[in-house]
Short mmCIF file of C-alpha atoms in Angstrom, two decimals:
data_model
loop_
_atom_site.label_atom_id
_atom_site.label_comp_id
_atom_site.label_asym_id
_atom_site.label_seq_id
_atom_site.Cartn_x
_atom_site.Cartn_y
_atom_site.Cartn_z
CA MET A 722 14.92 18.37 2.67
CA ASP A 723 15.35 22.04 4.06
CA ASN A 724 18.39 23.22 6.43
CA VAL A 725 16.79 21.16 9.53
CA LYS A 726 19.61 19.12 10.58
CA PRO A 727 19.70 20.20 14.20
CA TYR A 728 16.45 18.32 14.61
CA SER A 729 15.93 14.80 15.57
CA VAL A 730 14.62 12.35 12.98
CA VAL A 731 11.38 11.78 15.09
CA CYS A 732 10.85 15.61 14.66
CA GLN A 733 11.48 15.44 10.84
CA CYS A 734 8.83 12.83 10.51
CA LEU A 735 6.22 14.62 12.46
CA ARG A 736 6.79 17.76 10.67
CA THR A 737 4.52 16.91 8.09
CA LEU A 738 1.51 16.39 10.54
CA GLN A 739 2.46 19.40 12.66
CA SER A 740 2.10 21.50 9.67
CA LEU A 741 -1.55 20.63 9.17
CA ASN A 742 -2.64 21.91 12.54
CA PHE A 743 -4.73 18.75 13.34
CA ARG A 744 -6.80 19.63 16.43
CA PRO A 745 -10.45 19.48 16.46
CA LEU A 746 -11.91 21.68 19.12
CA LEU A 747 -14.77 19.29 19.97
CA GLU A 748 -12.63 16.37 20.64
CA ASP A 749 -10.10 18.39 22.63
CA HIS A 750 -12.87 19.97 24.89
CA ARG A 751 -11.43 20.11 28.71
CA THR A 752 -8.45 18.34 27.51
CA HIS A 753 -5.28 18.98 29.42
CA LYS A 754 -2.82 16.78 28.32
CA LEU A 755 -3.31 14.23 25.41
CA PHE A 756 -4.47 16.37 22.74
CA SER A 757 -5.84 14.98 19.34
CA HIS A 758 -2.99 15.96 17.52
CA THR A 759 -0.77 14.48 19.90
CA ALA A 760 -2.22 11.13 20.05
CA VAL A 761 -2.13 11.32 16.17
CA GLU A 762 1.61 11.90 16.16
CA LEU A 763 2.42 9.21 18.90
CA HIS A 764 0.47 6.71 16.70
CA THR A 765 2.32 7.68 13.83
CA VAL A 766 5.61 7.19 15.43
CA ALA A 767 4.39 3.76 16.92
CA GLN A 768 3.32 2.76 13.18
CA LEU A 769 6.78 3.44 12.03
CA LEU A 770 8.34 1.62 14.78
CA GLN A 771 5.67 -1.11 14.46
CA LEU A 772 4.91 -1.16 18.15
CA ASP A 773 2.49 -3.94 19.00
CA THR A 774 0.44 -2.75 22.24
CA TYR A 775 -0.41 0.66 24.00
CA ASP A 776 2.07 -0.52 26.71
CA GLU A 777 4.78 -0.58 24.31
CA ILE A 778 4.05 2.83 22.95
CA THR A 779 3.85 4.41 26.44
CA ALA A 780 6.87 2.69 27.36
CA GLN A 781 8.73 4.24 24.47
CA LEU A 782 7.35 7.61 25.18
CA ARG A 783 8.80 7.45 28.75
CA ALA A 784 12.15 6.00 27.43
CA HIS A 785 12.88 8.70 24.91
CA PRO A 786 13.29 12.37 25.83
CA LYS A 787 13.57 13.11 21.99
CA LEU A 788 10.12 11.70 21.58
CA GLN A 789 8.67 13.57 24.57
CA GLU A 790 10.23 16.89 23.09
CA ALA A 791 8.72 16.27 19.83
CA ILE A 792 5.22 15.77 20.97
CA ASN A 793 5.37 18.06 23.81
CA ILE A 794 4.39 15.56 26.42
CA ASP A 795 6.48 13.27 28.83
CA SER A 796 4.02 10.54 29.72
CA ILE A 797 0.73 8.79 29.36
CA SER A 798 -0.98 5.83 30.50
CA SER A 799 -1.98 3.08 27.97
CA ALA A 800 -5.77 3.38 29.24
CA GLN A 801 -5.62 7.36 28.38
CA LEU A 802 -4.29 6.73 25.04
CA SER A 803 -6.72 3.85 24.30
CA ARG A 804 -9.81 6.17 25.34
CA LYS A 805 -8.28 8.84 22.96
CA THR A 806 -7.77 6.69 20.08
CA ASN A 807 -11.59 5.57 20.20
CA ARG A 808 -12.66 9.27 20.74
CA LEU A 809 -10.71 10.64 17.74
CA CYS A 810 -12.68 11.81 14.77
CA THR A 811 -12.39 9.12 11.70
CA GLN A 812 -13.39 11.93 9.31
CA ALA A 813 -10.64 14.24 10.48
CA LEU A 814 -8.26 11.24 10.24
CA GLN A 815 -9.51 10.80 6.63
CA GLY A 816 -9.08 14.44 5.82
CA LEU A 817 -5.37 14.29 7.36
CA PHE A 818 -4.60 11.28 5.13
CA TYR A 819 -5.91 13.01 1.96
CA GLU A 820 -3.76 16.08 2.81
CA LEU A 821 -0.64 14.08 2.83
CA ILE A 822 -1.84 12.19 -0.46
CA GLY A 823 -2.24 15.79 -1.84
CA ARG A 824 1.50 16.79 -1.31
CA ILE A 825 2.45 13.13 -2.57
CA HIS A 826 0.68 14.27 -5.65
CA GLU A 827 2.34 17.48 -6.04
CA LYS A 828 5.78 15.93 -5.71
CA THR A 829 5.04 13.43 -8.37
CA ASN A 830 2.77 15.27 -10.87
CA ARG A 831 5.44 15.23 -13.37
CA GLU A 832 5.89 11.34 -13.30
CA ASN A 833 4.73 9.56 -16.81
CA GLY A 834 3.21 6.59 -15.12
CA LEU A 835 4.28 3.13 -16.19
CA THR A 836 5.41 4.17 -19.62
CA PRO A 837 4.70 7.55 -21.55
CA GLN A 838 2.35 5.59 -23.74
CA ILE A 839 0.55 3.57 -21.27
CA GLY A 840 0.21 6.46 -18.78
CA ARG A 841 -0.81 6.30 -15.10
CA LEU A 842 -2.39 3.10 -13.66
CA HIS A 843 -5.01 3.32 -11.08
CA ILE A 844 -5.09 -0.38 -9.62
CA VAL A 845 -8.27 -1.10 -7.66
CA ASP A 846 -8.64 -4.01 -5.26
CA ALA A 847 -9.53 -4.81 -1.62
CA THR A 848 -7.81 -6.62 1.44
CA ASP A 849 -9.41 -8.01 4.65
CA ILE A 850 -8.48 -7.59 7.92
CA SER A 851 -9.80 -10.04 10.75
CA LEU A 852 -11.17 -9.26 13.94
CA PRO A 853 -11.64 -11.49 17.24
CA GLU A 854 -14.67 -13.64 16.58
CA VAL A 855 -16.45 -12.31 19.79
CA LEU A 856 -15.30 -8.66 20.26
CA GLY A 857 -15.68 -8.27 16.28
CA HIS A 858 -19.21 -9.34 16.13
CA TRP A 859 -20.40 -6.05 14.69
CA ALA A 860 -18.17 -6.95 11.45
CA ARG A 861 -19.60 -10.66 11.28
CA CYS A 862 -20.04 -11.95 7.72
CA GLY A 863 -21.52 -15.85 7.98
CA SER A 864 -21.19 -18.05 11.01
CA ARG A 865 -17.34 -17.40 11.60
CA LYS A 866 -15.88 -14.68 9.62
CA THR A 867 -15.43 -11.33 11.36
CA GLY A 868 -13.40 -8.47 9.84
CA VAL A 869 -13.12 -5.35 8.04
CA ARG A 870 -12.32 -4.58 4.39
CA LEU A 871 -10.02 -1.86 2.97
CA HIS A 872 -10.91 -1.09 -0.55
CA VAL A 873 -8.13 1.00 -2.21
CA ARG A 874 -7.17 2.76 -5.52
CA LEU A 875 -3.51 2.53 -5.74
CA VAL A 876 -1.80 5.11 -8.40
CA VAL A 877 1.29 3.98 -10.16
CA VAL A 878 3.28 7.19 -11.03
CA ASN A 879 6.17 5.20 -12.07
CA PRO A 880 7.49 1.66 -12.24
CA LYS A 881 8.96 2.13 -8.65
CA THR A 882 6.44 4.74 -6.84
CA VAL A 883 3.05 3.75 -5.87
CA PHE A 884 0.58 5.16 -3.17
CA PRO A 885 -3.23 4.85 -2.49
CA ASP A 886 -5.10 8.10 -3.24
CA LYS A 887 -8.35 6.81 -2.54
CA VAL A 888 -9.57 4.49 0.44
CA VAL A 889 -12.94 3.19 1.49
CA ALA A 890 -13.43 1.13 4.53
CA SER A 891 -16.25 -1.29 5.04
CA THR A 892 -16.99 -4.51 6.81
CA VAL A 893 -16.14 -7.74 5.06
CA ASN A 894 -19.70 -8.48 3.96
CA VAL A 895 -19.66 -5.61 1.44
CA ARG A 896 -18.53 -6.81 -2.06
CA GLU A 897 -15.61 -4.88 -4.13
CA ALA A 898 -18.13 -4.29 -7.04
CA LYS A 899 -20.21 -2.55 -4.84
CA ILE A 900 -17.61 0.03 -3.78
CA ALA A 901 -16.19 0.30 -7.43
CA PRO A 902 -18.31 3.31 -8.56
CA ASP A 903 -16.67 5.32 -5.74
CA LEU A 904 -13.13 4.36 -7.14
CA VAL A 905 -13.27 4.71 -10.84
CA ILE A 906 -13.82 8.43 -11.39
CA ASP A 907 -10.98 9.97 -13.40
CA PRO A 908 -11.38 9.52 -17.25
CA ASP A 909 -7.37 10.02 -17.92
CA ALA A 910 -6.14 7.05 -15.73
CA THR A 911 -6.29 3.17 -16.72
CA TYR A 912 -8.06 1.29 -13.96
CA VAL A 913 -6.72 -2.34 -13.41
CA MET A 914 -9.11 -4.76 -11.82
CA ASP A 915 -9.15 -8.30 -10.64
CA ARG A 916 -12.27 -10.54 -11.23
CA GLY A 917 -14.14 -9.45 -8.25
CA TYR A 918 -14.73 -6.47 -10.29
CA GLU A 919 -16.48 -8.19 -13.34
CA SER A 920 -19.82 -6.73 -13.93
CA SER A 921 -21.67 -5.96 -17.18
CA SER A 922 -23.62 -3.22 -15.93
CA LEU A 923 -20.49 -1.61 -14.65
CA PHE A 924 -18.61 -2.16 -17.92
CA GLN A 925 -21.58 -0.61 -19.78
CA GLU A 926 -21.38 2.58 -17.48
CA TRP A 927 -17.67 2.95 -17.71
CA VAL A 928 -17.75 2.83 -21.41
CA THR A 929 -20.57 5.15 -21.66
CA GLY A 930 -18.49 7.56 -19.09
CA GLY A 931 -15.42 7.33 -21.34
CA LYS A 932 -13.47 5.34 -18.57
CA ARG A 933 -10.39 3.22 -19.34
CA PHE A 934 -10.08 -0.10 -17.77
CA VAL A 935 -8.17 -3.41 -18.24
CA VAL A 936 -10.33 -6.13 -16.09
CA ARG A 937 -9.98 -9.72 -15.85
CA VAL A 938 -12.95 -11.84 -16.44
CA ARG A 939 -13.61 -15.18 -15.16
CA ASP A 940 -13.03 -18.27 -17.18
CA ARG A 941 -16.68 -19.29 -17.03
CA THR A 942 -18.09 -15.87 -18.34
CA LYS A 943 -19.61 -16.05 -21.80
CA LEU A 944 -17.84 -13.98 -24.39
CA TYR A 945 -19.49 -13.56 -27.90
CA PRO A 946 -16.45 -12.45 -30.44
CA VAL A 947 -17.32 -9.73 -33.10
CA SER A 948 -17.14 -11.07 -36.54
CA GLY A 949 -14.16 -9.60 -38.32
CA THR A 950 -12.35 -7.95 -35.36
CA GLU A 951 -9.88 -10.65 -35.00
CA ARG A 952 -6.43 -8.85 -34.89
CA GLU A 953 -2.89 -10.08 -35.97
CA HIS A 954 -0.44 -10.45 -32.89
CA SER A 955 2.89 -11.73 -31.92
CA SER A 956 2.48 -15.03 -30.23
CA GLU A 957 5.46 -14.27 -28.09
CA ALA A 958 5.74 -10.97 -26.21
CA GLY A 959 8.70 -11.37 -23.90
CA ALA A 960 7.73 -13.59 -21.14
CA LEU A 961 4.01 -13.46 -21.94
CA GLN A 962 2.35 -15.39 -24.67
CA ILE A 963 -0.43 -13.74 -26.51
CA LEU A 964 -3.44 -16.25 -27.44
CA GLN A 965 -6.03 -13.83 -28.88
CA ASP A 966 -6.93 -10.26 -29.56
CA VAL A 967 -10.64 -9.63 -30.58
CA ASP A 968 -13.61 -7.35 -29.83
CA VAL A 969 -16.24 -9.25 -27.63
CA LEU A 970 -19.55 -8.61 -26.47
CA LEU A 971 -20.90 -9.67 -22.84
CA ASN A 972 -24.47 -10.51 -21.79
CA LYS A 973 -26.13 -7.28 -21.08
CA THR A 974 -23.84 -5.17 -22.77
CA THR A 975 -24.35 -3.40 -26.39
CA THR A 976 -20.95 -1.96 -26.69
CA PRO A 977 -18.05 -4.13 -27.54
CA LEU A 978 -14.95 -4.36 -25.60
CA ARG A 979 -11.46 -5.80 -26.73
CA LEU A 980 -10.55 -9.19 -25.34
CA VAL A 981 -6.77 -9.97 -24.96
CA ALA A 982 -6.18 -13.56 -23.82
CA PHE A 983 -2.68 -14.48 -22.80
CA GLN A 984 -0.29 -16.99 -20.81
CA ASP A 985 2.46 -15.90 -18.47
CA GLU A 986 5.84 -17.46 -18.07
CA LYS A 987 4.28 -19.96 -15.52
CA GLY A 988 1.55 -21.25 -17.98
CA ARG A 989 -1.12 -19.36 -16.08
CA TYR A 990 -4.20 -18.31 -18.36
CA TYR A 991 -5.63 -15.20 -18.41
CA ARG A 992 -8.45 -13.10 -20.10
CA VAL A 993 -8.94 -9.61 -19.73
CA VAL A 994 -11.20 -7.00 -21.24
CA THR A 995 -10.30 -3.43 -22.03
CA THR A 996 -11.09 -0.02 -23.60
CA ARG A 997 -7.59 0.78 -24.39
CA TRP A 998 -7.60 0.03 -28.21
CA ASP A 999 -4.60 2.31 -28.76
CA LEU A 1000 -2.13 -0.22 -27.23
CA THR A 1001 -0.59 -3.35 -28.62
CA ALA A 1002 -1.97 -6.55 -26.86
CA ALA A 1003 1.46 -7.03 -25.26
CA GLU A 1004 1.13 -3.77 -23.59
CA VAL A 1005 -2.39 -4.85 -22.41
CA ALA A 1006 -1.15 -7.81 -20.85
CA SER A 1007 1.60 -6.01 -19.29
CA ILE A 1008 -0.82 -3.48 -17.73
CA TYR A 1009 -2.60 -6.52 -16.08
CA LYS A 1010 0.42 -8.04 -14.94
CA ASN A 1011 1.36 -4.88 -13.14
CA ARG A 1012 -1.79 -5.30 -11.08
CA TRP A 1013 0.45 -7.28 -8.54
CA LYS A 1014 1.58 -4.00 -7.33
CA ILE A 1015 -1.44 -3.54 -5.10
CA GLU A 1016 -0.90 -6.96 -3.65
CA LEU A 1017 2.75 -5.92 -2.75
CA PHE A 1018 1.25 -2.80 -1.24
CA PHE A 1019 -1.07 -4.68 0.99
CA LYS A 1020 1.72 -7.01 1.84
CA TRP A 1021 3.80 -3.93 2.66
CA ILE A 1022 1.48 -2.33 5.05
CA LYS A 1023 0.43 -5.67 6.72
CA GLN A 1024 4.04 -6.48 7.47
CA HIS A 1025 5.90 -3.46 7.97
CA LEU A 1026 3.13 -1.43 9.67
CA LYS A 1027 0.68 -2.14 12.52
CA LEU A 1028 -2.08 -3.22 10.48
CA ALA A 1029 -2.50 -6.95 10.27
CA LYS A 1030 -3.40 -7.08 14.05
CA LEU A 1031 -5.11 -4.04 15.44
CA HIS A 1032 -4.93 -2.52 19.06
CA GLY A 1033 -8.68 -2.62 19.42
CA SER A 1034 -11.95 -4.21 18.38
CA GLN A 1035 -14.46 -1.48 18.73
CA PRO A 1036 -15.87 0.29 15.37
CA THR A 1037 -14.33 3.63 15.79
CA SER A 1038 -11.19 2.15 17.09
CA VAL A 1039 -10.95 -0.23 14.18
CA TRP A 1040 -11.41 2.67 11.59
CA ASN A 1041 -9.10 5.02 13.32
CA GLN A 1042 -6.33 2.54 13.32
CA LEU A 1043 -6.87 1.79 9.69
CA PHE A 1044 -6.37 5.42 8.65
CA LEU A 1045 -3.37 5.95 11.26
CA SER A 1046 -1.71 3.20 9.44
CA LEU A 1047 -2.34 4.91 6.14
CA ILE A 1048 -0.96 8.24 7.71
CA ALA A 1049 2.21 6.51 8.64
CA PHE A 1050 2.62 5.04 5.06
CA ALA A 1051 2.18 8.59 3.72
CA VAL A 1052 4.67 10.09 6.17
CA ASN A 1053 7.38 7.46 5.10
CA LEU A 1054 6.63 7.98 1.44
CA LEU A 1055 6.91 11.87 1.69
CA VAL A 1056 10.20 11.47 3.59
CA THR A 1057 11.28 9.23 0.81
CA LEU A 1058 10.40 11.51 -1.97
CA ASP A 1059 11.97 14.45 0.00
CA LEU A 1060 15.46 12.69 -0.05
CA GLN A 1061 15.24 12.16 -3.75
CA THR A 1062 16.83 8.83 -3.51
CA SER A 1063 16.86 5.73 -5.50
CA LYS A 1064 16.55 3.70 -2.34
CA SER A 1065 12.80 1.81 -1.81
CA PRO A 1066 10.32 3.25 1.15
CA TRP A 1067 11.14 -0.06 2.79
CA GLN A 1068 15.08 0.76 2.89
CA VAL A 1069 14.20 4.18 4.26
CA LEU A 1070 11.80 2.79 6.83
CA GLN A 1071 14.46 0.47 8.13
CA LEU A 1072 16.91 3.49 8.56
CA LEU A 1073 14.24 5.63 10.06
CA ARG A 1074 13.51 3.07 12.75
CA THR A 1075 17.22 2.83 13.51
CA TYR A 1076 17.89 6.23 13.77
CA MET A 1077 14.49 7.27 14.91
CA PHE A 1078 15.80 9.32 18.34
CA HIS A 1079 18.96 10.31 16.64
CA SER A 1080 19.82 13.72 14.98
CA TRP A 1081 18.89 14.22 11.35
CA GLU A 1082 22.36 14.76 10.68
CA GLU A 1083 23.61 11.36 11.88
CA PHE A 1084 20.67 9.83 9.82
CA GLU A 1085 21.98 11.71 6.61
CA ARG A 1086 25.29 10.51 6.97
CA GLU A 1087 24.54 6.97 7.12
CA PHE A 1088 21.83 7.34 4.56
CA ASN A 1089 24.23 8.85 2.03
CA ARG A 1090 27.29 6.70 3.18
CA PRO A 1091 28.87 5.22 0.09
CA PRO A 1092 28.79 1.51 -0.18
CA LYS A 1093 31.81 -0.61 0.79
CA ARG A 1094 34.00 -2.09 -2.08
CA PRO A 1095 31.76 -4.95 -3.43
CA SER A 1096 32.82 -8.31 -2.43
CA ARG A 1097 34.32 -10.87 -5.07
CA GLY A 1098 31.70 -13.36 -3.85
CA LYS A 1099 32.20 -16.77 -2.23
CA GLN A 1100 35.30 -18.23 -4.24
CA LYS A 1101 35.42 -21.74 -5.37
CA VAL A 1102 38.13 -23.71 -3.61
CA ASP A 1103 39.14 -27.26 -4.19
CA ARG A 1104 38.53 -28.76 -0.64
CA THR A 1105 39.89 -32.00 -1.58
CA ALA A 1106 43.29 -31.00 -2.23
CA GLY A 1107 46.06 -31.73 0.13
CA LYS A 1108 43.53 -34.11 2.00
CA PRO A 1109 44.63 -37.76 2.63
CA ASP A 1110 42.56 -40.53 1.29
CA PRO A 1111 39.25 -41.41 3.16
CA GLN A 1112 39.68 -44.59 5.59
CA ARG A 1113 37.18 -47.19 6.36
CA ILE A 1114 36.37 -46.83 10.13
CA ILE A 1115 33.89 -49.41 11.89
CA LEU A 1116 32.90 -49.05 15.62
CA ARG A 1117 31.53 -52.22 16.82
#
């Protein structure tokens, strides 16, 4: 980062937000204390620290002068923060999130993707976030289930760096395939999707539009092999076993797709259709196996940020908290990229939490501290040496 060591860690984290001048005029009309950009900054810190309630957020603010200095406010009540969160403009938060993602794109635009041959992957999937049955009645699906669904397009810029560059929020009664046309846009990327996105009409549309994709199909889906297109393949591809590589037609499709069937190291069977004829069957199978990265991303934001259990249940509050969580993820990733480190975003987040209200110099000192001499590990010791022979003892 730049020469900014006199600042605290919390100030460094919030610089990415302060530079964007987030302050909608209509929302802050007649506001004297808790402005919109202040609420966003406070929520970002709360997400990074994984604070559970509005009471915890306001208590942290009162307890730390460094935080008060960073956001230019000394105290606020939980009720005020709750009302402000409900009044924030969701579209403005979306814009802020995409501004941060644009900066991440700039910092990673030289990356080659999974491999130079495969290129960048765009993994598409969705995750559900439950809401209380009564308070979340507006997001009901069926007789009992209530919640919202986060549809995400995750970019894989290299094997270790991933980030969401497109997010669509909906209630849980919106199917994944309904949102797919909004996420499958760039013809230069390869889209990776699970069985929830299987659709003959979508496949035909994507083939016509020159989109590249790898999609798993259900076992019960009828596939019709094209005669004479069976390809030779190595039965063993590392931990994966290739079973079939042939062109197929689906019901209601006129353009053939490539089918690759394989078995993983645990014996699980997969069938994927793709438009990547330029890759080997093993590379196609490897692409689909990397779909697991989006499951790890969902697990990451739910475990390490405040996303699994939201602060509020009203529609605007829910949508705002979803994008505030994603903003916090983007801030943490930007800090990680700026540090140019081999450490993972989770390792950086752990240090940020520990040194959040310390100086940036102290944080850097700990961050760059060389590891201690590696341990030789637990040594095997003969614990029977020198011990007397066991005795027979009976207590009656």
